[in-house]
Short mmCIF file of C-alpha atoms and ligand atoms in Angstrom, two decimals:
data_model
loop_
_atom_site.label_atom_id
_atom_site.label_comp_id
_atom_site.label_asym_id
_atom_site.label_seq_id
_atom_site.Cartn_x
_atom_site.Cartn_y
_atom_site.Cartn_z
CA MET Q 706 -0.09 -0.25 -0.14
CA ASN Q 707 1.20 3.35 -0.99
CA PHE Q 708 -0.23 6.63 0.11
CA GLU Q 709 1.64 9.00 -1.86
CA HIS Q 710 0.59 10.42 -5.12
CA THR Q 711 2.72 9.16 -8.01
CA ALA Q 712 5.62 11.05 -9.52
CA GLU Q 713 3.18 11.95 -12.83
CA GLN Q 714 0.27 12.92 -10.45
CA LYS Q 715 2.58 14.91 -8.22
CA LEU Q 716 3.70 16.97 -11.14
CA PHE Q 717 0.20 17.34 -12.64
CA ALA Q 718 -1.02 18.82 -9.17
CA GLU Q 719 1.77 21.03 -9.48
CA SER Q 720 0.92 22.49 -12.96
CA VAL Q 721 -2.92 22.77 -12.05
CA ARG Q 722 -1.60 24.65 -9.07
CA LYS Q 723 0.38 27.14 -10.89
CA PHE Q 724 -2.38 27.37 -13.62
CA ALA Q 725 -4.72 28.26 -10.94
CA LEU Q 726 -2.52 30.75 -9.08
CA ALA Q 727 -1.60 32.43 -12.57
CA HIS Q 728 -5.43 32.69 -14.16
CA LEU Q 729 -7.85 32.60 -11.09
CA GLU Q 730 -6.63 33.82 -7.94
CA ASP Q 731 -7.24 37.10 -9.06
CA GLY Q 732 -11.22 37.52 -8.87
CA ALA Q 733 -11.94 34.21 -7.01
CA LEU Q 734 -13.90 36.24 -4.06
CA LYS Q 735 -16.25 38.18 -6.96
CA ARG Q 736 -16.62 34.84 -8.73
CA ALA Q 737 -17.83 33.01 -5.75
CA HIS Q 738 -21.03 35.90 -5.50
CA GLU Q 739 -21.57 35.44 -9.32
CA PRO Q 740 -24.74 32.98 -9.45
CA ARG Q 741 -24.63 32.41 -12.96
CA PHE Q 742 -22.22 29.75 -14.84
CA PRO Q 743 -18.59 31.29 -15.11
CA PHE Q 744 -18.33 30.28 -19.11
CA ASP Q 745 -15.25 32.21 -19.28
CA VAL Q 746 -13.41 30.14 -16.67
CA ALA Q 747 -14.62 27.03 -18.22
CA GLN Q 748 -13.15 28.12 -21.38
CA LEU Q 749 -9.89 28.73 -19.81
CA LEU Q 750 -10.16 25.14 -18.44
CA SER Q 751 -10.48 23.82 -21.20
CA ARG Q 752 -7.57 24.99 -23.27
CA GLN Q 753 -5.40 24.18 -20.44
CA GLY Q 754 -6.80 20.46 -20.72
CA LEU Q 755 -8.99 20.21 -17.37
CA MET Q 756 -12.28 19.31 -19.05
CA GLY Q 757 -13.19 15.78 -19.83
CA ILE Q 758 -10.07 14.58 -17.92
CA THR Q 759 -11.37 11.19 -17.72
CA ILE Q 760 -13.27 10.95 -21.10
CA PRO Q 761 -11.38 8.83 -24.03
CA GLU Q 762 -9.18 11.03 -26.40
CA ALA Q 763 -11.25 9.69 -28.87
CA ASP Q 764 -14.39 11.50 -27.89
CA GLY Q 765 -12.72 14.69 -27.37
CA GLY Q 766 -10.89 14.00 -23.57
CA GLN Q 767 -7.93 13.67 -21.50
CA GLY Q 768 -7.85 10.02 -21.45
CA GLY Q 769 -6.91 10.12 -17.69
CA SER Q 770 -8.13 8.60 -14.24
CA LEU Q 771 -10.70 9.66 -11.95
CA MET Q 772 -7.87 10.18 -9.35
CA ASP Q 773 -6.46 12.92 -12.08
CA ALA Q 774 -10.07 14.40 -12.00
CA VAL Q 775 -10.13 14.20 -8.10
CA ILE Q 776 -6.39 16.15 -8.14
CA ALA Q 777 -7.61 18.79 -10.58
CA ILE Q 778 -10.88 19.78 -8.34
CA GLU Q 779 -8.60 19.80 -5.40
CA GLN Q 780 -6.13 22.27 -7.02
CA ILE Q 781 -8.47 24.81 -8.43
CA ALA Q 782 -10.43 24.78 -5.21
CA ALA Q 783 -7.51 25.36 -3.21
CA VAL Q 784 -7.11 28.80 -5.18
CA CYS Q 785 -10.51 29.29 -6.61
CA PRO Q 786 -13.22 27.64 -5.07
CA ARG Q 787 -15.97 28.81 -7.15
CA SER Q 788 -13.88 27.65 -10.29
CA ALA Q 789 -13.79 23.92 -8.74
CA ASP Q 790 -17.69 23.62 -9.67
CA VAL Q 791 -16.38 24.02 -13.35
CA VAL Q 792 -13.96 20.76 -12.98
CA GLN Q 793 -17.08 19.36 -11.47
CA PHE Q 794 -19.21 20.19 -14.65
CA GLY Q 795 -16.21 19.06 -16.76
CA ASN Q 796 -15.45 15.87 -15.42
CA PHE Q 797 -17.96 14.35 -13.03
CA GLY Q 798 -21.26 15.53 -13.58
CA PRO Q 799 -24.10 14.47 -16.13
CA ILE Q 800 -21.22 15.08 -18.67
CA ARG Q 801 -19.50 11.85 -17.46
CA ALA Q 802 -22.55 9.47 -17.75
CA PHE Q 803 -23.04 11.32 -20.99
CA ALA Q 804 -20.17 10.68 -22.38
CA GLU Q 805 -19.97 7.39 -21.41
CA TYR Q 806 -23.69 5.86 -22.62
CA ALA Q 807 -24.70 8.51 -25.10
CA SER Q 808 -24.28 7.36 -29.21
CA SER Q 809 -21.95 8.48 -30.90
CA GLN Q 810 -24.22 10.47 -32.98
CA LEU Q 811 -25.15 12.51 -29.47
CA LYS Q 812 -22.03 13.03 -28.60
CA LYS Q 813 -20.79 14.54 -31.91
CA ARG Q 814 -23.42 16.65 -31.64
CA PHE Q 815 -22.75 18.16 -28.31
CA LEU Q 816 -19.49 17.26 -26.62
CA PRO Q 817 -17.53 19.41 -28.42
CA ASP Q 818 -19.10 22.35 -27.55
CA LEU Q 819 -19.62 21.05 -23.92
CA LEU Q 820 -15.68 20.27 -23.65
CA ALA Q 821 -14.98 23.42 -25.03
CA GLY Q 822 -16.91 25.17 -22.03
CA ARG Q 823 -19.26 26.66 -24.59
CA MET Q 824 -22.37 24.83 -23.45
CA VAL Q 825 -23.19 23.80 -20.14
CA MET Q 826 -25.42 20.73 -19.20
CA ALA Q 827 -27.80 20.15 -16.07
CA LEU Q 828 -29.14 16.83 -14.35
CA GLY Q 829 -33.14 17.02 -14.26
CA MET Q 830 -33.72 14.17 -11.49
CA THR Q 831 -35.27 15.49 -8.74
CA GLU Q 832 -39.00 16.34 -8.31
CA PRO Q 833 -41.55 17.65 -6.30
CA GLU Q 834 -42.61 14.14 -4.99
CA ALA Q 835 -39.45 12.15 -5.69
CA GLY Q 836 -36.35 13.54 -3.67
CA SER Q 837 -34.43 10.90 -1.88
CA ALA Q 838 -37.03 8.49 -2.98
CA VAL Q 839 -35.78 8.94 -6.57
CA THR Q 840 -37.16 5.75 -8.11
CA ASP Q 841 -40.75 7.29 -7.16
CA LEU Q 842 -40.37 9.95 -10.33
CA LYS Q 843 -43.06 10.29 -12.21
CA THR Q 844 -41.79 11.84 -15.40
CA SER Q 845 -42.77 10.11 -18.14
CA ALA Q 846 -41.28 9.11 -21.57
CA ARG Q 847 -44.20 7.76 -24.31
CA LEU Q 848 -43.31 6.10 -27.43
CA ASP Q 849 -44.82 8.49 -30.40
CA GLY Q 850 -44.07 7.18 -33.82
CA ARG Q 851 -40.33 8.21 -33.69
CA ASP Q 852 -40.50 10.55 -30.85
CA TYR Q 853 -41.09 10.43 -27.17
CA ILE Q 854 -43.39 12.34 -25.78
CA ILE Q 855 -41.98 13.83 -22.01
CA ASN Q 856 -44.49 15.08 -19.37
CA GLY Q 857 -43.61 16.01 -15.71
CA SER Q 858 -41.41 18.31 -13.54
CA LYS Q 859 -38.12 18.70 -12.37
CA LEU Q 860 -36.69 20.83 -9.34
CA PHE Q 861 -33.12 22.09 -8.11
CA SER Q 862 -30.79 21.14 -11.32
CA THR Q 863 -27.78 22.54 -10.82
CA PHE Q 864 -26.89 25.30 -13.92
CA SER Q 865 -30.30 25.00 -15.40
CA PRO Q 866 -30.66 28.70 -15.77
CA ASP Q 867 -27.76 28.34 -18.15
CA ALA Q 868 -27.90 24.95 -19.64
CA SER Q 869 -28.55 24.45 -23.18
CA ILE Q 870 -29.02 20.67 -22.79
CA PHE Q 871 -30.68 18.94 -19.90
CA LEU Q 872 -30.09 15.09 -18.93
CA VAL Q 873 -33.59 14.60 -17.73
CA TYR Q 874 -34.56 11.07 -15.88
CA VAL Q 875 -37.81 9.73 -17.38
CA ARG Q 876 -40.03 6.71 -16.89
CA PHE Q 877 -40.53 4.59 -19.99
CA GLY Q 878 -42.40 1.88 -17.39
CA PRO Q 879 -43.47 0.98 -14.31
CA GLY Q 880 -40.60 -0.02 -11.53
CA THR Q 881 -36.85 0.62 -11.51
CA GLY Q 882 -36.43 -1.23 -14.46
CA GLY Q 883 -38.44 1.33 -16.08
CA ILE Q 884 -36.49 4.25 -15.59
CA GLY Q 885 -33.93 5.68 -18.08
CA SER Q 886 -33.08 9.05 -19.36
CA VAL Q 887 -33.32 11.35 -22.41
CA ILE Q 888 -31.64 14.63 -23.42
CA VAL Q 889 -33.84 17.34 -23.84
CA GLU Q 890 -32.29 20.64 -25.49
CA ARG Q 891 -33.52 24.17 -23.76
CA ASN Q 892 -35.55 25.48 -26.86
CA THR Q 893 -37.47 22.40 -27.62
CA ALA Q 894 -41.62 22.77 -27.81
CA GLY Q 895 -43.39 21.81 -24.63
CA PHE Q 896 -40.18 22.38 -22.31
CA THR Q 897 -40.59 25.47 -20.34
CA ILE Q 898 -37.86 26.56 -17.63
CA GLY Q 899 -39.29 28.81 -14.92
CA ARG Q 900 -37.60 31.87 -13.08
CA PRO Q 901 -34.29 31.09 -11.22
CA SER Q 902 -34.92 30.53 -7.72
CA SER Q 903 -31.56 30.53 -5.40
CA PHE Q 904 -29.88 28.20 -2.76
CA MET Q 905 -28.59 29.44 0.41
CA SER Q 906 -25.35 29.42 -1.48
CA GLY Q 907 -26.37 32.02 -4.34
CA GLU Q 908 -26.39 29.64 -6.80
CA GLU Q 909 -29.39 29.60 -8.85
CA TRP Q 910 -32.05 26.62 -10.36
CA SER Q 911 -35.05 26.58 -12.20
CA GLU Q 912 -38.21 24.60 -12.24
CA LEU Q 913 -38.61 22.54 -15.46
CA HIS Q 914 -41.58 21.63 -16.94
CA PHE Q 915 -42.36 19.17 -19.71
CA ASP Q 916 -45.78 19.74 -21.05
CA ASN Q 917 -46.23 17.31 -24.01
CA CYS Q 918 -42.41 18.25 -25.00
CA ARG Q 919 -41.58 16.04 -27.86
CA VAL Q 920 -37.98 14.70 -28.33
CA PRO Q 921 -36.83 12.39 -31.16
CA ALA Q 922 -35.81 8.63 -29.93
CA GLU Q 923 -32.32 9.24 -31.01
CA ASN Q 924 -31.96 11.45 -27.71
CA VAL Q 925 -32.49 8.60 -25.60
CA LEU Q 926 -29.39 8.02 -23.51
CA LEU Q 927 -30.48 5.15 -21.58
CA GLY Q 928 -33.86 3.24 -22.02
CA LEU Q 929 -35.67 0.72 -20.47
CA GLY Q 930 -33.46 -1.34 -18.14
CA GLY Q 931 -30.91 1.64 -17.62
CA PHE Q 932 -31.22 2.80 -13.85
CA LYS Q 933 -28.29 0.80 -12.66
CA LYS Q 934 -25.88 2.33 -15.29
CA GLN Q 935 -27.25 5.55 -14.21
CA MET Q 936 -26.63 5.25 -10.65
CA ALA Q 937 -23.11 4.25 -11.74
CA GLY Q 938 -22.61 7.41 -13.96
CA PHE Q 939 -24.01 9.27 -11.13
CA ASN Q 940 -21.26 7.75 -8.35
CA VAL Q 941 -18.95 9.90 -10.36
CA GLU Q 942 -21.05 12.85 -9.93
CA ARG Q 943 -21.46 11.57 -6.42
CA LEU Q 944 -17.66 11.53 -6.05
CA GLY Q 945 -17.60 15.22 -7.59
CA ASN Q 946 -19.23 16.54 -4.62
CA THR Q 947 -17.24 14.65 -2.21
CA ALA Q 948 -13.94 16.05 -3.54
CA ARG Q 949 -15.37 19.51 -3.65
CA SER Q 950 -16.49 19.45 -0.31
CA LEU Q 951 -13.40 18.19 1.34
CA ALA Q 952 -11.49 20.70 -0.77
CA PHE Q 953 -13.70 23.68 0.60
CA GLY Q 954 -12.93 22.66 3.99
CA ARG Q 955 -9.46 22.33 3.41
CA TYR Q 956 -9.64 25.96 1.89
CA CYS Q 957 -11.14 27.31 4.93
CA PHE Q 958 -8.65 25.28 7.00
CA ASN Q 959 -5.80 26.90 5.29
CA LYS Q 960 -7.15 30.25 5.24
CA ALA Q 961 -8.06 30.05 9.36
CA ARG Q 962 -4.48 28.95 9.91
CA GLU Q 963 -2.48 32.02 8.31
CA HIS Q 964 -5.06 33.71 10.51
CA VAL Q 965 -4.59 32.68 13.71
CA LEU Q 966 -0.93 32.61 13.10
CA THR Q 967 -0.59 36.20 12.22
CA ARG Q 968 -3.81 37.73 14.07
CA GLU Q 969 -2.83 38.85 17.88
CA GLN Q 970 -5.10 39.42 20.91
CA PHE Q 971 -4.11 39.69 24.66
CA GLY Q 972 -0.75 40.18 23.21
CA ARG Q 973 -0.11 36.97 21.66
CA PRO Q 974 -0.92 35.26 18.36
CA LEU Q 975 -4.14 33.34 18.43
CA CYS Q 976 -2.45 30.40 18.03
CA GLU Q 977 -0.67 30.32 21.55
CA PHE Q 978 -4.12 29.46 23.06
CA GLN Q 979 -4.73 26.02 23.59
CA GLY Q 980 -8.55 26.46 22.90
CA LEU Q 981 -7.88 27.35 19.54
CA GLN Q 982 -4.79 24.67 18.79
CA TRP Q 983 -7.38 21.81 19.80
CA LYS Q 984 -9.90 23.20 17.11
CA PHE Q 985 -6.64 22.95 14.54
CA ALA Q 986 -5.97 19.57 15.41
CA ASP Q 987 -9.40 17.91 15.31
CA MET Q 988 -10.02 19.89 12.04
CA ALA Q 989 -6.68 17.91 11.12
CA VAL Q 990 -7.57 14.58 11.90
CA LYS Q 991 -11.08 15.29 10.17
CA LEU Q 992 -9.23 16.28 6.73
CA GLU Q 993 -6.79 13.34 6.47
CA SER Q 994 -9.38 10.62 7.54
CA ALA Q 995 -11.68 11.88 4.72
CA GLN Q 996 -8.84 12.44 2.35
CA LEU Q 997 -7.74 8.88 2.48
CA LEU Q 998 -11.16 7.88 1.83
CA LEU Q 999 -11.74 9.81 -0.94
CA TYR Q 1000 -8.64 8.50 -2.49
CA ARG Q 1001 -9.54 5.24 -1.88
CA ALA Q 1002 -12.86 5.72 -3.79
CA ALA Q 1003 -11.39 7.29 -6.38
CA ALA Q 1004 -8.18 5.00 -7.01
CA ASN Q 1005 -10.47 1.83 -6.70
CA ALA Q 1006 -12.73 2.93 -9.43
CA ASP Q 1007 -13.51 0.61 -12.28
CA ARG Q 1008 -13.00 2.08 -15.94
CA GLY Q 1009 -13.32 5.44 -14.32
CA PHE Q 1010 -16.41 4.50 -12.24
CA PRO Q 1011 -15.84 4.45 -8.28
CA SER Q 1012 -18.11 1.63 -6.18
CA ALA Q 1013 -21.33 2.43 -4.62
CA TYR Q 1014 -20.21 1.48 -1.34
CA GLU Q 1015 -16.83 3.25 -1.13
CA THR Q 1016 -18.32 6.51 -2.72
CA ALA Q 1017 -21.02 6.85 0.03
CA VAL Q 1018 -18.48 6.08 3.06
CA ALA Q 1019 -16.26 8.92 1.14
CA LYS Q 1020 -19.18 11.12 0.59
CA VAL Q 1021 -20.56 10.86 4.07
CA ALA Q 1022 -16.69 11.65 5.56
CA CYS Q 1023 -15.99 14.43 3.29
CA ASN Q 1024 -19.84 16.03 3.57
CA VAL Q 1025 -19.69 16.01 7.24
CA THR Q 1026 -15.77 17.22 7.54
CA GLY Q 1027 -15.98 20.18 4.75
CA PHE Q 1028 -19.12 21.79 6.63
CA GLU Q 1029 -17.57 21.22 10.06
CA VAL Q 1030 -14.27 22.62 9.53
CA ALA Q 1031 -15.74 25.16 7.10
CA HIS Q 1032 -17.55 26.20 10.58
CA GLU Q 1033 -14.79 26.04 12.91
CA SER Q 1034 -12.69 27.53 10.55
CA LEU Q 1035 -15.35 30.64 10.71
CA GLN Q 1036 -15.24 30.73 14.28
CA ALA Q 1037 -11.52 31.07 14.48
CA MET Q 1038 -11.48 33.86 12.18
CA GLY Q 1039 -13.83 35.73 13.91
CA ALA Q 1040 -16.23 38.37 12.39
CA MET Q 1041 -13.86 38.30 9.38
CA GLY Q 1042 -14.54 34.64 8.87
CA TYR Q 1043 -18.52 35.62 9.07
CA SER Q 1044 -18.22 38.41 6.38
CA ARG Q 1045 -18.66 38.59 2.76
CA GLU Q 1046 -14.36 39.89 2.37
CA SER Q 1047 -13.89 36.48 2.60
CA LEU Q 1048 -14.93 33.03 0.93
CA ILE Q 1049 -15.00 31.40 4.30
CA GLU Q 1050 -18.62 31.64 4.93
CA TRP Q 1051 -19.50 31.32 1.28
CA CYS Q 1052 -17.97 27.61 1.52
CA MET Q 1053 -19.40 26.70 4.69
CA ARG Q 1054 -22.80 27.54 3.12
CA ARG Q 1055 -21.62 25.53 -0.44
CA CYS Q 1056 -20.71 22.52 2.00
CA ARG Q 1057 -24.24 22.67 3.60
CA GLY Q 1058 -25.85 22.12 0.35
CA TRP Q 1059 -23.64 19.10 -0.67
CA MET Q 1060 -25.13 17.14 2.63
CA ILE Q 1061 -28.28 17.15 0.94
CA ALA Q 1062 -27.38 16.83 -2.86
CA GLY Q 1063 -26.41 13.91 -4.65
CA GLY Q 1064 -27.52 11.33 -1.82
CA SER Q 1065 -27.86 13.24 1.25
CA VAL Q 1066 -25.97 12.29 4.53
CA GLU Q 1067 -28.68 10.35 5.85
CA ILE Q 1068 -30.00 8.41 2.53
CA LEU Q 1069 -26.09 7.04 2.39
CA LYS Q 1070 -25.95 5.86 5.66
CA ASN Q 1071 -28.81 3.54 4.81
CA ARG Q 1072 -26.53 2.49 2.04
CA ILE Q 1073 -23.90 2.15 4.53
CA ALA Q 1074 -26.08 0.20 7.04
CA GLU Q 1075 -26.88 -2.28 4.39
CA HIS Q 1076 -23.68 -3.10 3.39
CA VAL Q 1077 -22.68 -3.52 7.26
CA PHE Q 1078 -25.47 -6.00 7.74
CA GLU Q 1079 -25.40 -7.39 4.23
CA ARG Q 1080 -29.31 -7.14 3.80
CA ARG Q 1081 -31.33 -4.55 2.12
CA PHE Q 1082 -33.62 -2.57 4.44
CA ASP Q 1083 -36.57 -1.19 2.42
CA GLN Q 1084 -37.42 2.47 3.09
CA ARG Q 1085 -41.03 2.04 2.04
CA ALA Q 1086 -43.78 1.88 4.36
CA PRO Q 1087 -44.72 -1.80 4.55
CA ARG Q 1088 -47.41 -2.06 2.34
CA GLN Q 1089 -46.61 0.15 -0.12
CA ALA Q 1090 -43.38 -1.92 -0.19
CA ASP Q 1091 -45.43 -5.16 -0.87
CA ALA Q 1092 -47.16 -3.46 -3.52
CA ALA Q 1093 -44.11 -2.74 -5.49
CA GLU Q 1094 -42.49 -6.67 -5.33
C1 FAD J 1265 -27.12 22.08 -3.79
C2 FAD J 1265 -27.98 21.26 -4.47
C3 FAD J 1265 -27.76 21.06 -5.41
C4 FAD J 1265 -28.84 20.04 -5.90
N1 FAD J 1265 -28.56 19.59 -7.79
C5 FAD J 1265 -29.62 18.91 -8.10
C6 FAD J 1265 -29.34 18.93 -9.68
O1 FAD J 1265 -28.15 19.01 -10.10
N2 FAD J 1265 -30.40 18.12 -10.43
C7 FAD J 1265 -31.47 17.63 -9.65
O2 FAD J 1265 -32.19 16.83 -9.98
N3 FAD J 1265 -31.58 17.75 -8.01
C8 FAD J 1265 -30.35 18.57 -7.39
N4 FAD J 1265 -30.74 18.45 -6.13
C9 FAD J 1265 -31.60 18.05 -5.42
C10 FAD J 1265 -31.24 16.92 -4.28
O3 FAD J 1265 -31.06 15.63 -5.36
C11 FAD J 1265 -32.37 16.23 -3.38
O4 FAD J 1265 -32.28 17.70 -2.63
C12 FAD J 1265 -31.91 15.28 -2.68
O5 FAD J 1265 -32.15 14.38 -3.62
C13 FAD J 1265 -32.58 15.18 -1.55
O6 FAD J 1265 -34.46 15.22 -1.54
P1 FAD J 1265 -35.16 16.25 -1.11
O7 FAD J 1265 -34.58 17.92 -0.93
O8 FAD J 1265 -36.58 16.50 -1.69
O9 FAD J 1265 -35.39 16.10 0.26
P2 FAD J 1265 -36.23 14.69 1.13
O10 FAD J 1265 -36.14 13.30 0.12
O11 FAD J 1265 -37.89 15.15 1.27
O12 FAD J 1265 -35.93 14.28 2.34
C14 FAD J 1265 -35.87 15.20 3.37
C15 FAD J 1265 -34.59 14.76 4.70
O13 FAD J 1265 -35.47 13.78 5.06
C16 FAD J 1265 -34.49 12.71 5.05
N5 FAD J 1265 -34.81 11.64 4.78
C17 FAD J 1265 -35.28 10.90 3.54
N6 FAD J 1265 -35.70 9.78 3.34
C18 FAD J 1265 -34.99 9.35 4.30
C19 FAD J 1265 -34.97 7.81 4.83
N7 FAD J 1265 -35.25 6.70 4.26
N8 FAD J 1265 -33.80 7.61 6.12
C20 FAD J 1265 -33.54 8.62 6.50
N9 FAD J 1265 -33.61 9.83 6.38
C21 FAD J 1265 -34.32 10.06 5.21
C22 FAD J 1265 -33.50 13.15 4.22
O14 FAD J 1265 -31.78 12.87 4.14
C23 FAD J 1265 -33.20 14.88 4.13
O15 FAD J 1265 -32.50 15.30 5.25
C24 FAD J 1265 -29.84 19.79 -5.28
C25 FAD J 1265 -29.85 20.11 -4.51
C26 FAD J 1265 -29.30 20.60 -3.39
C27 FAD J 1265 -29.45 20.91 -2.00
#
């Protein structure tokens, strides 16, 4: 067992760090408070080869590993946390499932613009009545000639105010096996995108409504029986949330560390007070342990897809650590940490969201418990569960 990055990974990390310091450090605070997708950053990252890191070269990607993508997200977040969202989009988000499962015709149409940072894609999964219980989704896709007719609504889709295409989870038939996905373009007749609403983090999302929205059958990404593959792709997205949580926590930790080394009260630097030393020791333990779980999930990923269990364990550890460390760092920086003059309060708000998004901490603990006891625990009310069988 080796806990070190390889020489190649170290070189890659160093090159991404230098790039981020040269191009993204200036304006990092302003960028964080801009709710819309930063297309300028996406184009910059694309030119630097930081989009599609894990996508095969034949499809316009870099042909790298999931670990490379994790390293990129860490190094970018350490300098400009908001720009790490673009690394997420270009490597971990719906683009990853799209690159894996789309037909060559669909890939040709959309991947070049997505990878160049000219276009952004959103994921439409959550519905008003299907949040954690995602398999309860009702949005339907009915075959009509050579098209599918989509009806239903989606909520909370990240990047939806700016997205040109949407990867939408739909129901082709009953049960989990009936769930698949289609690609819907923004200006398709019958598809309306509501006014942007804000999350606590300032990020915006819009309601998506499909009212007899007609999409060609070629736009099906995964048809009947595709749900398992879809979730395999979604584990990559989860790992991106995991990596950003930890990286944002570490960003706050580093800023707070500098602060307590230099800020003096009662005639001494803050770091000389044991009450603060122990906070930093606790934070270091949390960061180090969560880091190992993140790297295990990324390093063990099979063809770029991490295991559901290792992803769940890493996501719970990194989500909780990211939030707790951001929160304690804010406390250690006093009013400056609480102020919008620093990025600490923003990172804390972002980390809070990842405890809900992409499989909440509670839902992932349910999955972990199933692994522990080697049996399934149906979350549905007993009568509903019987009916579903
Ligand atoms: C920042 C952010 C970004 C998001 N981006 C997207 C996106 O791009 N696309 C998209 O489709 N959706 C997105 N979502 C929505 C996200 O997927 C849902 O919020 C998530 O699935 C939880 O659903 P819910 O909010 O309806 O909560 P609910 O399912 O109503 O759950 C409420 C609470 O109950 C808990 N709970 C529910 N069931 C159980 C159980 N069986 N055991 C224990 N606890 C339980 C949950 O953990 C949660 O704490 C985003 C959400 C956030 C916060």
